[in-house]
Coordinates of C-alpha atoms in Angstrom, one line a residue:
M1 CA 153.9 -60.0 150.1
Q2 CA 157.4 -60.8 149.0
Q3 CA 156.8 -64.5 149.8
L4 CA 153.7 -64.5 147.6
F5 CA 155.6 -62.9 144.8
L6 CA 158.4 -65.4 145.1
F7 CA 155.9 -68.2 145.2
L8 CA 154.3 -67.0 141.9
I9 CA 157.7 -66.6 140.3
R10 CA 158.8 -70.1 141.4
F11 CA 155.7 -71.8 140.0
R12 CA 155.1 -69.5 137.1
A13 CA 155.4 -72.4 134.5
F14 CA 152.7 -74.4 136.3
F15 CA 150.3 -71.4 136.4
V16 CA 150.9 -70.6 132.7
F17 CA 150.3 -74.3 131.8
A18 CA 147.1 -74.4 133.9
A19 CA 145.8 -71.2 132.2
L20 CA 146.5 -72.5 128.8
E21 CA 144.8 -75.8 129.6
I22 CA 141.7 -74.0 130.7
L23 CA 141.8 -71.8 127.6
C24 CA 142.1 -74.8 125.3
F25 CA 139.2 -76.6 127.1
F26 CA 137.0 -73.5 126.8
L27 CA 137.8 -73.2 123.0
I28 CA 137.1 -76.9 122.3
V29 CA 133.8 -76.9 124.2
N30 CA 132.6 -73.7 122.6
N31 CA 133.6 -74.4 119.0
N32 CA 132.7 -78.1 118.7
S33 CA 129.1 -79.1 118.9
Y34 CA 129.7 -82.7 119.9
Q35 CA 132.2 -81.9 122.7
S36 CA 129.9 -79.1 123.8
A37 CA 126.9 -81.5 124.1
V38 CA 129.0 -84.1 125.9
F39 CA 130.3 -81.6 128.4
F40 CA 126.9 -80.0 129.0
N41 CA 125.1 -83.3 129.5
S42 CA 127.8 -84.5 131.9
S43 CA 127.8 -81.4 133.9
S44 CA 124.1 -80.7 134.0
A45 CA 123.4 -83.6 136.5
V46 CA 126.0 -82.3 139.0
A47 CA 124.9 -78.7 138.6
G48 CA 121.3 -79.8 138.9
R49 CA 122.0 -81.5 142.3
V50 CA 123.7 -78.4 143.7
A51 CA 121.0 -76.2 142.4
E52 CA 118.3 -78.5 143.9
Y53 CA 119.9 -78.4 147.4
T54 CA 120.1 -74.6 147.2
Q55 CA 116.5 -74.4 146.0
N56 CA 115.3 -76.6 148.9
V57 CA 116.7 -74.0 151.4
N58 CA 114.9 -71.2 149.5
D59 CA 111.7 -73.2 149.3
Y60 CA 111.6 -73.6 153.1
F61 CA 111.4 -69.9 153.6
T62 CA 108.8 -69.4 150.8
L63 CA 106.4 -72.2 151.6
K64 CA 103.4 -69.9 151.9
K65 CA 104.0 -68.5 148.4
V66 CA 104.6 -72.0 146.9
N67 CA 101.4 -73.2 148.5
E68 CA 99.4 -70.3 147.0
E69 CA 100.9 -71.1 143.6
L70 CA 100.1 -74.8 143.9
A71 CA 96.5 -73.9 144.8
R72 CA 96.2 -71.8 141.7
E73 CA 97.7 -74.6 139.6
N74 CA 95.3 -77.1 141.1
A75 CA 92.4 -74.8 140.2
L76 CA 93.7 -74.5 136.6
L77 CA 94.0 -78.3 136.3
K78 CA 90.5 -78.8 137.5
R79 CA 89.1 -76.3 135.0
Q80 CA 91.1 -78.0 132.2
L81 CA 90.0 -81.5 133.3
I82 CA 86.4 -80.4 133.2
K83 CA 86.9 -78.7 129.8
Y84 CA 88.6 -81.7 128.3
S85 CA 86.9 -84.4 130.3
D86 CA 85.8 -86.2 127.2
K87 CA 89.3 -86.2 125.7
I88 CA 91.4 -87.6 128.5
H89 CA 93.2 -90.8 127.8
S90 CA 92.0 -93.8 129.8
D91 CA 95.6 -94.4 131.0
S92 CA 96.2 -90.9 132.2
V93 CA 97.5 -90.4 135.7
E94 CA 97.7 -87.5 138.1
N95 CA 99.5 -84.4 136.8
L96 CA 99.1 -85.6 133.2
L97 CA 96.7 -83.7 131.0
V98 CA 95.8 -84.0 127.3
F99 CA 95.2 -81.0 125.0
D100 CA 92.8 -82.2 122.3
R101 CA 94.7 -85.5 121.9
K102 CA 97.7 -83.6 120.4
F103 CA 99.6 -82.5 123.5
E104 CA 100.3 -84.1 126.9
T105 CA 101.8 -82.2 129.9
M106 CA 103.8 -83.2 132.9
A107 CA 104.4 -81.2 136.0
A108 CA 108.0 -80.3 137.0
E109 CA 109.6 -78.3 139.7
V110 CA 112.0 -75.5 139.0
V111 CA 115.3 -76.1 140.8
D112 CA 117.3 -73.2 139.2
N113 CA 116.3 -70.1 137.3
S114 CA 118.0 -67.0 136.0
V115 CA 116.4 -63.7 134.8
N116 CA 119.3 -61.2 134.8
R117 CA 121.4 -62.4 131.8
F118 CA 121.0 -62.1 128.1
T119 CA 120.7 -65.9 127.8
N120 CA 118.6 -67.1 130.7
Y121 CA 118.0 -70.8 131.4
I122 CA 115.7 -72.8 133.8
T123 CA 116.6 -76.2 135.4
L124 CA 113.8 -78.6 136.1
D125 CA 113.8 -81.7 138.3
K126 CA 112.6 -84.0 135.4
G127 CA 114.8 -85.5 132.7
S128 CA 115.0 -88.3 130.2
D129 CA 114.0 -90.9 132.8
H130 CA 110.6 -89.1 133.0
G131 CA 110.1 -89.0 129.2
I132 CA 111.4 -85.5 128.6
T133 CA 113.3 -84.8 125.4
P134 CA 114.8 -81.6 123.8
E135 CA 112.4 -79.3 121.9
M136 CA 109.5 -79.9 124.3
A137 CA 107.6 -76.8 125.2
V138 CA 107.3 -75.5 128.8
I139 CA 104.4 -73.6 130.1
G140 CA 103.3 -72.3 133.5
T141 CA 100.1 -71.4 135.3
D142 CA 100.1 -68.0 133.7
G143 CA 101.5 -68.7 130.3
V144 CA 104.5 -69.6 128.1
V145 CA 107.8 -70.3 129.9
G146 CA 110.3 -71.6 127.3
K147 CA 111.6 -74.7 125.5
V148 CA 113.6 -77.7 126.6
M149 CA 117.2 -77.6 125.3
H150 CA 119.2 -80.3 127.1
V151 CA 118.3 -83.2 129.3
S152 CA 120.2 -85.6 131.6
D153 CA 118.6 -88.6 133.3
Q154 CA 117.0 -86.7 136.2
Y155 CA 117.2 -83.0 135.0
S156 CA 116.4 -80.8 132.0
V157 CA 117.5 -77.4 131.0
V158 CA 115.0 -75.0 129.5
K159 CA 115.8 -72.0 127.3
S160 CA 113.7 -69.3 128.9
V161 CA 111.5 -66.8 127.1
L162 CA 114.0 -64.4 128.6
H163 CA 116.7 -65.5 126.1
T164 CA 117.8 -63.3 123.2
G165 CA 117.6 -66.3 121.0
T166 CA 114.0 -67.0 121.7
N167 CA 111.5 -66.9 118.8
I168 CA 107.9 -68.2 119.4
S169 CA 105.2 -68.2 116.8
S170 CA 102.4 -66.0 118.2
T171 CA 99.1 -64.4 117.3
I172 CA 97.2 -61.4 118.5
S173 CA 93.8 -62.5 119.6
R174 CA 91.7 -59.8 117.9
F175 CA 93.3 -60.4 114.5
G176 CA 94.5 -64.0 114.3
N177 CA 97.6 -63.0 112.3
F178 CA 100.9 -64.7 112.7
C179 CA 103.7 -62.8 114.5
T180 CA 106.8 -63.7 116.5
L181 CA 107.6 -63.2 120.2
T182 CA 111.2 -62.4 121.0
W183 CA 113.2 -60.9 123.9
D184 CA 115.5 -57.9 123.6
G185 CA 117.5 -58.6 126.8
K186 CA 116.2 -55.6 128.7
S187 CA 113.3 -56.3 131.1
P188 CA 112.4 -59.7 132.6
T189 CA 108.8 -58.6 132.5
H190 CA 108.5 -57.5 128.9
G191 CA 109.1 -58.9 125.5
K192 CA 108.8 -57.8 121.8
I193 CA 106.3 -58.9 119.1
L194 CA 107.6 -58.7 115.6
Y195 CA 106.1 -58.6 112.1
V196 CA 102.7 -57.1 112.8
P197 CA 101.7 -55.0 109.7
R198 CA 100.8 -51.4 110.0
H199 CA 97.2 -51.9 108.7
Y200 CA 96.2 -53.6 112.0
D201 CA 94.5 -51.5 114.6
I202 CA 96.7 -52.4 117.6
Q203 CA 95.5 -51.3 121.0
E204 CA 97.0 -51.5 124.5
G205 CA 95.7 -54.5 126.3
D206 CA 95.4 -56.8 123.3
S207 CA 96.2 -60.3 124.3
V208 CA 99.0 -62.3 122.6
F209 CA 98.8 -66.1 122.4
T210 CA 100.8 -69.0 120.9
S211 CA 99.7 -69.8 117.4
G212 CA 100.4 -73.5 117.5
Y213 CA 102.1 -73.1 114.1
N214 CA 105.2 -75.1 114.9
S215 CA 103.6 -78.1 116.8
I216 CA 105.8 -77.4 119.8
F217 CA 103.4 -75.2 121.8
P218 CA 99.7 -75.8 122.0
N219 CA 97.8 -73.0 120.4
D220 CA 96.1 -70.3 122.5
I221 CA 98.6 -70.4 125.4
L222 CA 98.8 -66.9 126.8
I223 CA 102.0 -65.0 126.3
G224 CA 101.1 -61.5 127.5
T225 CA 99.3 -58.3 126.7
V226 CA 100.3 -55.3 124.5
S227 CA 101.7 -52.6 126.8
E228 CA 103.2 -50.2 124.3
Y229 CA 103.3 -49.8 120.5
S230 CA 104.4 -47.4 117.9
I231 CA 105.1 -47.1 114.2
D232 CA 107.1 -44.5 112.3
E233 CA 106.0 -43.2 108.9
G234 CA 107.3 -45.4 106.2
D235 CA 107.7 -48.5 108.5
I236 CA 106.0 -51.7 107.5
F237 CA 105.7 -53.3 110.9
Y238 CA 104.8 -52.0 114.4
D239 CA 107.3 -51.8 117.3
I240 CA 105.3 -53.6 119.9
T241 CA 106.2 -54.2 123.6
V242 CA 104.3 -57.0 125.4
E243 CA 104.0 -57.4 129.2
L244 CA 104.7 -61.1 129.7
S245 CA 102.0 -63.0 131.6
T246 CA 104.5 -65.3 133.4
D247 CA 106.4 -63.9 136.4
F248 CA 109.8 -65.5 135.7
Q249 CA 111.2 -64.2 139.0
A250 CA 108.7 -66.3 141.0
L251 CA 108.6 -69.6 139.1
S252 CA 108.3 -72.7 141.2
Y253 CA 106.4 -75.3 139.1
V254 CA 105.9 -75.6 135.4
F255 CA 104.4 -78.1 132.8
V256 CA 106.5 -79.7 130.2
V257 CA 104.5 -80.3 127.0
K258 CA 104.9 -83.3 124.8
S259 CA 103.6 -82.9 121.2
F260 CA 102.2 -86.1 119.7
K261 CA 102.3 -84.5 116.2
K262 CA 105.8 -83.1 116.2
Q263 CA 107.7 -86.2 115.4
E264 CA 105.4 -86.9 112.5
L265 CA 105.7 -83.4 111.2
D266 CA 109.5 -83.3 111.5
S267 CA 109.7 -86.6 109.6
L268 CA 107.4 -85.4 106.8
Q269 CA 109.4 -82.1 106.5
Q270 CA 112.7 -84.0 106.2
V271 CA 111.3 -86.1 103.4
T272 CA 109.6 -83.3 101.5
I273 CA 112.0 -80.4 102.1
P274 CA 115.5 -81.1 100.6
N275 CA 118.5 -80.3 102.7
E276 CA 120.4 -77.2 101.4
E277 CA 124.2 -76.8 102.1

């Protein structure tokens, strides 16, 4: 113990210097958007490789569950292909699907996923080399998953629905009104729906879907079902809890959604809506 103490005293200047260097690096990355983006994009490829190897070991012991999920996904794709058979592009290939000529989806494997933080992210094995860019929507067999935030050549990082900064334009099927899905950081199986006026007759079991309002998500993608709701006297909006349709603790494969209309919409808004400082 004495030798350890003497060692720390002898090299105290070095340890203080190293601690200050780490602190400075942390402050620079977290307070400067450019440096943060450079660091994140540089490190995501390395982190993706490590996560992929770890996930491969986990997948080996869960092959039965993965096969069951793949079977369900294949069934979903076949139903969708039949439904949209007259709207498929002639150059489409396997695992590419077109939603009413506005959206195209690409299958991707989940190589890392978190559900127990306030800001949860998902890493996918597809990146810019596969045509993925930030702001693309991500959906699963059972519903909405999240939105792409960062990409490297071979990997992409998705901001999960289980992120306290998530806001997804939604609608309740029986009413067709616009509302917003968010997450309160509590349960990985439940989210919150905001801005539903009190004059609506909300019921448990009401289905919640994407509205398609922001051209990122296709409309009518399932989000979940109303599990609890309440409203106090004098309140304008309901307090609504939604049981999410996606099981984020068992994600293996997802679909990244490309919107053909988003770039046109963004360009038009930049021209017509003046920047405010």
